Short mmCIF file of N, CA, C and O in Angstrom, two decimals:
data_model
loop_
_atom_site.label_atom_id
_atom_site.label_comp_id
_atom_site.label_asym_id
_atom_site.label_seq_id
_atom_site.Cartn_x
_atom_site.Cartn_y
_atom_site.Cartn_z
N MET A 1 0.85 -1.16 0.00
CA MET A 1 0.00 0.00 0.00
C MET A 1 0.90 1.23 0.00
O MET A 1 1.97 1.23 0.56
N THR A 2 0.44 2.28 -0.64
CA THR A 2 1.25 3.49 -0.75
C THR A 2 0.47 4.70 -0.25
O THR A 2 -0.72 4.63 0.02
N LEU A 3 1.15 5.81 -0.17
CA LEU A 3 0.53 7.07 0.18
C LEU A 3 -0.65 7.36 -0.74
O LEU A 3 -1.67 7.89 -0.33
N HIS A 4 -0.54 6.98 -1.99
CA HIS A 4 -1.56 7.29 -2.98
C HIS A 4 -2.90 6.63 -2.68
O HIS A 4 -3.94 7.15 -3.02
N SER A 5 -2.89 5.50 -2.05
CA SER A 5 -4.16 4.83 -1.75
C SER A 5 -4.70 5.24 -0.39
O SER A 5 -5.88 5.08 -0.12
N GLY A 6 -3.84 5.75 0.47
CA GLY A 6 -4.28 6.17 1.79
C GLY A 6 -4.70 5.02 2.69
O GLY A 6 -5.44 5.23 3.64
N GLN A 7 -4.25 3.82 2.41
CA GLN A 7 -4.70 2.66 3.18
C GLN A 7 -3.57 1.91 3.86
O GLN A 7 -3.77 0.80 4.32
N GLY A 8 -2.40 2.50 3.93
CA GLY A 8 -1.25 1.79 4.49
C GLY A 8 -1.46 1.38 5.94
O GLY A 8 -1.23 0.23 6.31
N SER A 9 -1.92 2.30 6.78
CA SER A 9 -2.13 1.98 8.20
C SER A 9 -3.26 0.98 8.37
O SER A 9 -3.15 0.04 9.15
N SER A 10 -4.35 1.21 7.63
CA SER A 10 -5.49 0.27 7.72
C SER A 10 -5.07 -1.12 7.29
O SER A 10 -5.45 -2.12 7.91
N ARG A 11 -4.30 -1.21 6.24
CA ARG A 11 -3.83 -2.50 5.74
C ARG A 11 -2.92 -3.18 6.76
O ARG A 11 -2.99 -4.38 6.97
N GLY A 12 -2.10 -2.37 7.42
CA GLY A 12 -1.21 -2.93 8.43
C GLY A 12 -1.98 -3.50 9.61
O GLY A 12 -1.67 -4.59 10.10
N VAL A 13 -2.99 -2.77 10.05
CA VAL A 13 -3.81 -3.25 11.18
C VAL A 13 -4.57 -4.50 10.78
O VAL A 13 -4.59 -5.50 11.49
N ALA A 14 -5.22 -4.46 9.61
CA ALA A 14 -5.98 -5.62 9.14
C ALA A 14 -5.05 -6.81 8.92
O ALA A 14 -5.40 -7.95 9.23
N GLY A 15 -3.87 -6.55 8.38
CA GLY A 15 -2.92 -7.62 8.12
C GLY A 15 -2.38 -8.28 9.37
O GLY A 15 -1.91 -9.41 9.35
N THR A 16 -2.47 -7.58 10.49
CA THR A 16 -2.02 -8.14 11.77
C THR A 16 -3.18 -8.75 12.56
O THR A 16 -3.05 -9.82 13.13
N GLU A 17 -4.30 -8.06 12.57
CA GLU A 17 -5.43 -8.52 13.37
C GLU A 17 -6.08 -9.78 12.80
O GLU A 17 -6.41 -10.70 13.54
N LEU A 18 -6.28 -9.81 11.49
CA LEU A 18 -6.96 -10.95 10.86
C LEU A 18 -6.25 -12.28 11.14
O LEU A 18 -6.90 -13.24 11.55
N PRO A 19 -4.93 -12.38 10.95
CA PRO A 19 -4.28 -13.67 11.23
C PRO A 19 -4.44 -14.10 12.69
O PRO A 19 -4.54 -15.30 12.97
N THR A 20 -4.47 -13.14 13.60
CA THR A 20 -4.66 -13.50 15.01
C THR A 20 -5.97 -14.21 15.21
O THR A 20 -6.04 -15.26 15.87
N TRP A 21 -7.05 -13.67 14.63
CA TRP A 21 -8.36 -14.31 14.75
C TRP A 21 -8.39 -15.64 14.02
O TRP A 21 -8.96 -16.62 14.51
N LEU A 22 -7.79 -15.68 12.84
CA LEU A 22 -7.81 -16.91 12.05
C LEU A 22 -7.01 -18.02 12.71
O LEU A 22 -7.41 -19.19 12.66
N LEU A 23 -5.89 -17.68 13.32
CA LEU A 23 -5.08 -18.70 13.99
C LEU A 23 -5.80 -19.29 15.19
O LEU A 23 -5.56 -20.43 15.57
N ALA A 24 -6.69 -18.51 15.78
CA ALA A 24 -7.48 -19.04 16.90
C ALA A 24 -8.51 -20.06 16.40
O ALA A 24 -8.90 -20.95 17.14
N GLU A 25 -8.90 -19.95 15.12
CA GLU A 25 -9.92 -20.84 14.56
C GLU A 25 -9.35 -21.98 13.71
O GLU A 25 -10.00 -22.99 13.53
N HIS A 26 -8.15 -21.81 13.14
CA HIS A 26 -7.59 -22.78 12.19
C HIS A 26 -6.13 -23.10 12.54
O HIS A 26 -5.50 -22.37 13.30
N ASP A 27 -5.61 -24.14 11.93
CA ASP A 27 -4.16 -24.39 11.99
C ASP A 27 -3.49 -23.30 11.16
O ASP A 27 -4.13 -22.59 10.39
N HIS A 28 -2.16 -23.19 11.26
CA HIS A 28 -1.48 -22.06 10.62
C HIS A 28 -1.59 -22.05 9.10
O HIS A 28 -1.76 -21.00 8.51
N LEU A 29 -1.49 -23.19 8.40
CA LEU A 29 -1.57 -23.18 6.94
C LEU A 29 -2.96 -22.80 6.43
O LEU A 29 -3.06 -21.93 5.55
N PRO A 30 -4.03 -23.40 6.93
CA PRO A 30 -5.35 -22.94 6.50
C PRO A 30 -5.60 -21.47 6.85
O PRO A 30 -6.23 -20.75 6.07
N ALA A 31 -5.11 -21.03 7.98
CA ALA A 31 -5.30 -19.63 8.38
C ALA A 31 -4.65 -18.68 7.38
O ALA A 31 -5.23 -17.65 7.03
N LEU A 32 -3.47 -19.04 6.90
CA LEU A 32 -2.80 -18.18 5.91
C LEU A 32 -3.57 -18.12 4.60
O LEU A 32 -3.66 -17.08 3.97
N GLY A 33 -4.14 -19.24 4.19
CA GLY A 33 -4.95 -19.26 2.97
C GLY A 33 -6.22 -18.42 3.10
O GLY A 33 -6.58 -17.67 2.19
N VAL A 34 -6.87 -18.52 4.23
CA VAL A 34 -8.08 -17.73 4.48
C VAL A 34 -7.72 -16.25 4.53
O VAL A 34 -8.43 -15.40 3.98
N ARG A 35 -6.61 -15.92 5.16
CA ARG A 35 -6.14 -14.52 5.22
C ARG A 35 -5.94 -13.97 3.82
O ARG A 35 -6.39 -12.87 3.50
N GLU A 36 -5.29 -14.75 2.98
CA GLU A 36 -5.05 -14.32 1.59
C GLU A 36 -6.37 -14.08 0.86
O GLU A 36 -6.54 -13.07 0.18
N GLN A 37 -7.32 -15.00 1.01
CA GLN A 37 -8.61 -14.86 0.33
C GLN A 37 -9.36 -13.62 0.80
O GLN A 37 -10.02 -12.96 0.01
N ARG A 38 -9.29 -13.32 2.07
CA ARG A 38 -10.04 -12.18 2.60
C ARG A 38 -9.39 -10.84 2.30
O ARG A 38 -10.07 -9.85 2.07
N LEU A 39 -8.07 -10.78 2.33
CA LEU A 39 -7.38 -9.50 2.15
C LEU A 39 -7.07 -9.17 0.69
O LEU A 39 -6.93 -8.01 0.35
N ARG A 40 -6.96 -10.17 -0.16
CA ARG A 40 -6.58 -9.93 -1.56
C ARG A 40 -7.50 -8.92 -2.27
O ARG A 40 -7.00 -8.00 -2.92
N PRO A 41 -8.83 -9.03 -2.17
CA PRO A 41 -9.68 -8.05 -2.87
C PRO A 41 -9.45 -6.61 -2.37
O PRO A 41 -9.42 -5.67 -3.16
N PHE A 42 -9.27 -6.46 -1.06
CA PHE A 42 -9.01 -5.14 -0.47
C PHE A 42 -7.70 -4.56 -1.03
O PHE A 42 -7.66 -3.41 -1.48
N VAL A 43 -6.66 -5.35 -1.00
CA VAL A 43 -5.35 -4.88 -1.47
C VAL A 43 -5.39 -4.59 -2.97
O VAL A 43 -4.89 -3.55 -3.42
N THR A 44 -6.00 -5.44 -3.74
CA THR A 44 -6.08 -5.25 -5.20
C THR A 44 -6.83 -3.97 -5.54
O THR A 44 -6.40 -3.19 -6.38
N ARG A 45 -7.97 -3.77 -4.88
CA ARG A 45 -8.78 -2.57 -5.15
C ARG A 45 -8.00 -1.30 -4.83
O ARG A 45 -7.94 -0.36 -5.64
N HIS A 46 -7.33 -1.26 -3.69
CA HIS A 46 -6.62 -0.05 -3.30
C HIS A 46 -5.32 0.13 -4.08
O HIS A 46 -4.90 1.26 -4.30
N ARG A 47 -4.72 -0.93 -4.51
CA ARG A 47 -3.53 -0.82 -5.36
C ARG A 47 -3.91 -0.17 -6.69
O ARG A 47 -3.23 0.71 -7.19
N SER A 48 -5.03 -0.60 -7.29
CA SER A 48 -5.48 0.00 -8.56
C SER A 48 -5.83 1.46 -8.37
O SER A 48 -5.53 2.29 -9.21
N GLU A 49 -6.49 1.78 -7.27
CA GLU A 49 -6.85 3.16 -6.97
C GLU A 49 -5.59 4.01 -6.82
O GLU A 49 -5.53 5.13 -7.31
N ALA A 50 -4.58 3.47 -6.18
CA ALA A 50 -3.32 4.20 -6.01
C ALA A 50 -2.68 4.50 -7.35
O ALA A 50 -2.17 5.61 -7.57
N LEU A 51 -2.71 3.56 -8.26
CA LEU A 51 -2.12 3.79 -9.58
C LEU A 51 -2.89 4.87 -10.34
O LEU A 51 -2.30 5.68 -11.06
N ARG A 52 -4.22 4.89 -10.18
CA ARG A 52 -5.02 5.92 -10.85
C ARG A 52 -4.79 7.30 -10.23
O ARG A 52 -4.80 8.30 -10.94
N MET A 53 -4.60 7.35 -8.93
CA MET A 53 -4.51 8.64 -8.23
C MET A 53 -3.08 9.17 -8.07
O MET A 53 -2.90 10.28 -7.60
N ARG A 54 -2.08 8.42 -8.45
CA ARG A 54 -0.70 8.86 -8.20
C ARG A 54 -0.39 10.19 -8.87
O ARG A 54 0.33 11.02 -8.32
N HIS A 55 -0.95 10.45 -10.04
CA HIS A 55 -0.67 11.71 -10.73
C HIS A 55 -1.36 12.89 -10.05
O HIS A 55 -0.91 14.02 -10.17
N PHE A 56 -2.45 12.61 -9.35
CA PHE A 56 -3.11 13.67 -8.60
C PHE A 56 -2.24 14.09 -7.42
O PHE A 56 -2.07 15.27 -7.15
N PHE A 57 -1.66 13.14 -6.72
CA PHE A 57 -0.85 13.45 -5.55
C PHE A 57 0.54 13.96 -5.91
O PHE A 57 1.12 14.74 -5.18
N MET A 58 1.07 13.49 -7.01
CA MET A 58 2.42 13.88 -7.42
C MET A 58 2.37 14.32 -8.88
O MET A 58 2.75 13.58 -9.79
N ALA A 59 1.90 15.53 -9.09
CA ALA A 59 1.73 16.05 -10.46
C ALA A 59 3.08 16.09 -11.17
O ALA A 59 4.10 16.48 -10.60
N ALA A 60 3.06 15.69 -12.44
CA ALA A 60 4.29 15.63 -13.22
C ALA A 60 4.59 16.94 -13.94
O ALA A 60 5.67 17.14 -14.45
N HIS A 61 3.61 17.84 -14.00
CA HIS A 61 3.81 19.10 -14.71
C HIS A 61 2.96 20.19 -14.06
O HIS A 61 2.14 19.93 -13.19
N ARG A 62 3.14 21.42 -14.51
CA ARG A 62 2.45 22.56 -13.90
C ARG A 62 0.94 22.48 -14.04
O ARG A 62 0.21 22.86 -13.13
N PHE A 63 0.46 22.01 -15.17
CA PHE A 63 -0.98 21.91 -15.36
C PHE A 63 -1.59 20.97 -14.32
O PHE A 63 -2.61 21.29 -13.72
N GLY A 64 -0.98 19.82 -14.10
CA GLY A 64 -1.48 18.88 -13.10
C GLY A 64 -1.46 19.46 -11.71
O GLY A 64 -2.39 19.28 -10.92
N TYR A 65 -0.40 20.20 -11.39
CA TYR A 65 -0.29 20.83 -10.08
C TYR A 65 -1.40 21.87 -9.91
O TYR A 65 -2.07 21.91 -8.88
N ALA A 66 -1.61 22.70 -10.94
CA ALA A 66 -2.65 23.73 -10.88
C ALA A 66 -4.04 23.10 -10.79
O ALA A 66 -4.90 23.58 -10.05
N ALA A 67 -4.26 22.03 -11.54
CA ALA A 67 -5.56 21.35 -11.50
C ALA A 67 -5.82 20.78 -10.11
O ALA A 67 -6.93 20.90 -9.58
N ARG A 68 -4.81 20.20 -9.50
CA ARG A 68 -4.97 19.64 -8.15
C ARG A 68 -5.29 20.74 -7.15
O ARG A 68 -6.21 20.62 -6.34
N ARG A 69 -4.55 21.84 -7.19
CA ARG A 69 -4.80 22.95 -6.27
C ARG A 69 -6.21 23.51 -6.45
O ARG A 69 -6.90 23.80 -5.47
N THR A 70 -6.64 23.64 -7.70
CA THR A 70 -7.98 24.16 -7.98
C THR A 70 -9.04 23.22 -7.44
O THR A 70 -10.01 23.66 -6.81
N LEU A 71 -8.89 21.94 -7.67
CA LEU A 71 -9.86 20.96 -7.18
C LEU A 71 -9.93 20.95 -5.65
O LEU A 71 -11.02 20.95 -5.07
N ILE A 72 -8.79 20.98 -5.01
CA ILE A 72 -8.76 20.99 -3.55
C ILE A 72 -9.46 22.25 -3.00
O ILE A 72 -10.23 22.18 -2.06
N ARG A 73 -9.19 23.39 -3.62
CA ARG A 73 -9.84 24.62 -3.19
C ARG A 73 -11.35 24.57 -3.44
O ARG A 73 -12.14 25.03 -2.63
N ALA A 74 -11.75 24.03 -4.59
CA ALA A 74 -13.18 23.97 -4.94
C ALA A 74 -13.95 23.09 -3.97
O ALA A 74 -15.08 23.40 -3.59
N VAL A 75 -13.35 21.99 -3.56
CA VAL A 75 -14.02 21.08 -2.63
C VAL A 75 -14.24 21.76 -1.28
O VAL A 75 -15.20 21.44 -0.58
N GLY A 76 -13.42 22.73 -0.94
CA GLY A 76 -13.55 23.44 0.32
C GLY A 76 -14.65 24.49 0.33
O GLY A 76 -14.95 25.05 1.38
N THR A 77 -15.27 24.78 -0.81
CA THR A 77 -16.36 25.75 -0.86
C THR A 77 -17.68 25.06 -0.56
O THR A 77 -17.79 23.83 -0.69
N PRO A 78 -18.70 25.81 -0.19
CA PRO A 78 -20.01 25.19 0.07
C PRO A 78 -20.56 24.42 -1.13
O PRO A 78 -21.07 23.31 -0.98
N VAL A 79 -20.45 24.99 -2.32
CA VAL A 79 -20.95 24.31 -3.52
C VAL A 79 -20.12 23.06 -3.81
O VAL A 79 -20.66 21.99 -4.08
N GLY A 80 -18.80 23.17 -3.73
CA GLY A 80 -17.93 22.02 -3.96
C GLY A 80 -18.15 20.93 -2.95
O GLY A 80 -18.15 19.74 -3.27
N SER A 81 -18.36 21.32 -1.70
CA SER A 81 -18.62 20.35 -0.65
C SER A 81 -19.92 19.60 -0.90
O SER A 81 -19.99 18.37 -0.76
N ALA A 82 -20.98 20.33 -1.29
CA ALA A 82 -22.27 19.69 -1.58
C ALA A 82 -22.15 18.77 -2.79
O ALA A 82 -22.69 17.66 -2.80
N LEU A 83 -21.43 19.21 -3.81
CA LEU A 83 -21.25 18.38 -5.00
C LEU A 83 -20.46 17.11 -4.66
O LEU A 83 -20.83 16.01 -5.09
N THR A 84 -19.42 17.25 -3.88
CA THR A 84 -18.63 16.09 -3.45
C THR A 84 -19.49 15.12 -2.67
O THR A 84 -19.44 13.91 -2.89
N GLU A 85 -20.30 15.63 -1.76
CA GLU A 85 -21.18 14.78 -0.96
C GLU A 85 -22.15 14.02 -1.86
O GLU A 85 -22.40 12.84 -1.67
N THR A 86 -22.69 14.71 -2.85
CA THR A 86 -23.62 14.07 -3.80
C THR A 86 -22.93 12.97 -4.60
O THR A 86 -23.47 11.89 -4.78
N LEU A 87 -21.72 13.24 -5.07
CA LEU A 87 -20.98 12.26 -5.88
C LEU A 87 -20.53 11.06 -5.07
O LEU A 87 -20.53 9.94 -5.57
N VAL A 88 -20.14 11.29 -3.84
CA VAL A 88 -19.64 10.20 -3.00
C VAL A 88 -20.77 9.29 -2.57
O VAL A 88 -20.62 8.07 -2.50
N ASN A 89 -21.91 9.85 -2.26
CA ASN A 89 -23.03 9.03 -1.79
C ASN A 89 -23.90 8.71 -2.95
O ASN A 89 -24.37 7.94 -3.42
#
């Protein structure tokens, strides 16, 4: 997980807590397989999101930097906030 996905800490906690619960229910080899099955979709989804968002967080040129600053400022306005809320939900 990277800064771009914003899930590094969550992944670390889940990656530690889940095996603890699974080891209480299964032997170590089945527990590792179950852990992989449960965490793989989460990691895959956030890895893809990180690849899509990396240019937003680390703009490669002035236009990207200006677009990011404008978007961040727009979201902070009442209209931008309402629009963001509508799009997210």
